[in-house]
XYZ file of C-alpha atoms in Angstrom:
121
model
C 80.125 130.213 145.085
C 76.665 128.390 143.975
C 75.624 127.581 140.248
C 72.384 127.566 139.364
C 71.532 126.675 135.393
C 68.796 125.941 133.590
C 68.146 124.177 130.732
C 65.376 123.183 127.811
C 63.625 126.425 126.974
C 62.319 127.133 123.252
C 59.312 127.802 121.185
C 56.712 125.476 120.821
C 53.187 125.170 119.486
C 49.953 125.276 121.675
C 48.610 122.656 122.829
C 52.443 120.784 122.778
C 54.945 119.665 125.739
C 58.246 120.933 127.194
C 60.477 120.061 130.479
C 62.961 122.186 131.892
C 65.868 121.366 133.787
C 68.389 123.130 136.944
C 70.994 121.545 138.227
C 72.934 123.268 140.964
C 76.299 123.413 141.454
C 79.569 124.472 144.082
C 79.870 124.600 147.900
C 76.636 123.422 148.847
C 75.657 121.881 152.411
C 71.770 121.247 152.036
C 69.105 121.665 150.223
C 65.593 122.284 150.896
C 62.796 123.270 148.282
C 63.480 123.808 144.337
C 61.077 124.611 142.243
C 60.423 127.185 139.261
C 59.108 130.974 138.730
C 58.354 133.269 135.836
C 57.833 135.755 133.762
C 56.341 136.963 130.881
C 56.724 140.191 129.855
C 54.548 143.590 131.126
C 53.806 141.315 134.189
C 55.199 140.388 137.649
C 57.260 136.884 138.018
C 55.625 134.561 139.353
C 54.742 131.183 141.444
C 54.930 128.353 138.956
C 56.096 124.956 140.580
C 58.423 123.882 144.085
C 59.017 120.198 145.719
C 60.645 119.873 148.351
C 63.526 118.152 149.976
C 60.726 115.150 150.654
C 59.027 115.380 147.530
C 56.117 117.567 148.328
C 54.359 119.360 145.143
C 53.093 122.663 145.064
C 51.934 123.898 141.605
C 50.078 127.345 141.023
C 46.151 127.040 140.166
C 46.542 128.388 136.606
C 49.485 124.728 135.780
C 47.841 122.308 137.661
C 47.030 119.603 135.942
C 49.285 119.864 133.311
C 52.618 121.260 134.741
C 54.949 118.348 137.212
C 57.673 119.172 138.745
C 60.109 116.537 140.492
C 64.076 116.079 141.319
C 66.865 114.424 141.705
C 68.795 114.904 145.685
C 71.924 113.285 144.305
C 72.316 115.251 141.617
C 71.212 118.321 142.924
C 68.995 118.831 140.556
C 65.244 120.159 139.546
C 63.414 119.618 136.214
C 60.092 120.827 135.292
C 57.756 118.728 132.820
C 55.126 121.098 130.562
C 52.992 120.022 129.109
C 48.749 121.041 126.721
C 51.510 124.129 126.686
C 49.408 127.243 126.111
C 50.115 130.786 124.809
C 49.322 132.485 128.057
C 52.386 129.999 129.617
C 55.352 132.849 127.279
C 57.336 133.426 130.239
C 60.819 133.492 130.919
C 61.229 130.569 133.589
C 63.526 131.170 136.641
C 64.748 128.114 139.002
C 65.717 128.624 142.268
C 67.312 126.612 145.339
C 66.871 126.492 149.120
C 69.783 126.292 150.254
C 72.310 125.931 153.397
C 76.331 126.489 152.541
C 76.947 125.185 156.091
C 75.095 123.537 159.066
C 73.999 125.984 161.126
C 73.217 128.827 158.585
C 69.881 129.804 157.484
C 68.134 128.512 154.359
C 68.977 131.214 151.223
C 67.411 131.086 147.556
C 70.046 131.615 144.452
C 68.746 131.336 140.979
C 69.369 131.044 137.875
C 69.506 133.499 134.350
C 65.994 132.079 133.368
C 65.492 130.224 129.979
C 62.457 131.516 127.184
C 59.584 129.752 127.070
C 57.431 130.814 123.879
C 54.222 129.163 123.186
C 53.021 130.080 119.095
C 51.794 128.571 116.474
């Protein structure tokens, strides 16, 4: 069993900052990529950011230069630092973890329950 739990969402004014954290726990053999997606009301879930086990990062064009992603491999955690937030960043943010439960198996994505981020004055 694997658990993925996000924290850190909330209400912030435009131009403000917010940090999201995500922790994976359970019978994990190895973690590959970790990252974030988001889903705004009435829209499809979209990619936000990803970080590989080696530390390579990828961002959606809409958040480049404003968001940063980091991870702690020893603690199985990933964080998303969001700066210069805009109303269009309002969404439920979902953490995902690409992992294996045993050696020689194909990685599978596990998802958190989501955390609400609202950017409004």
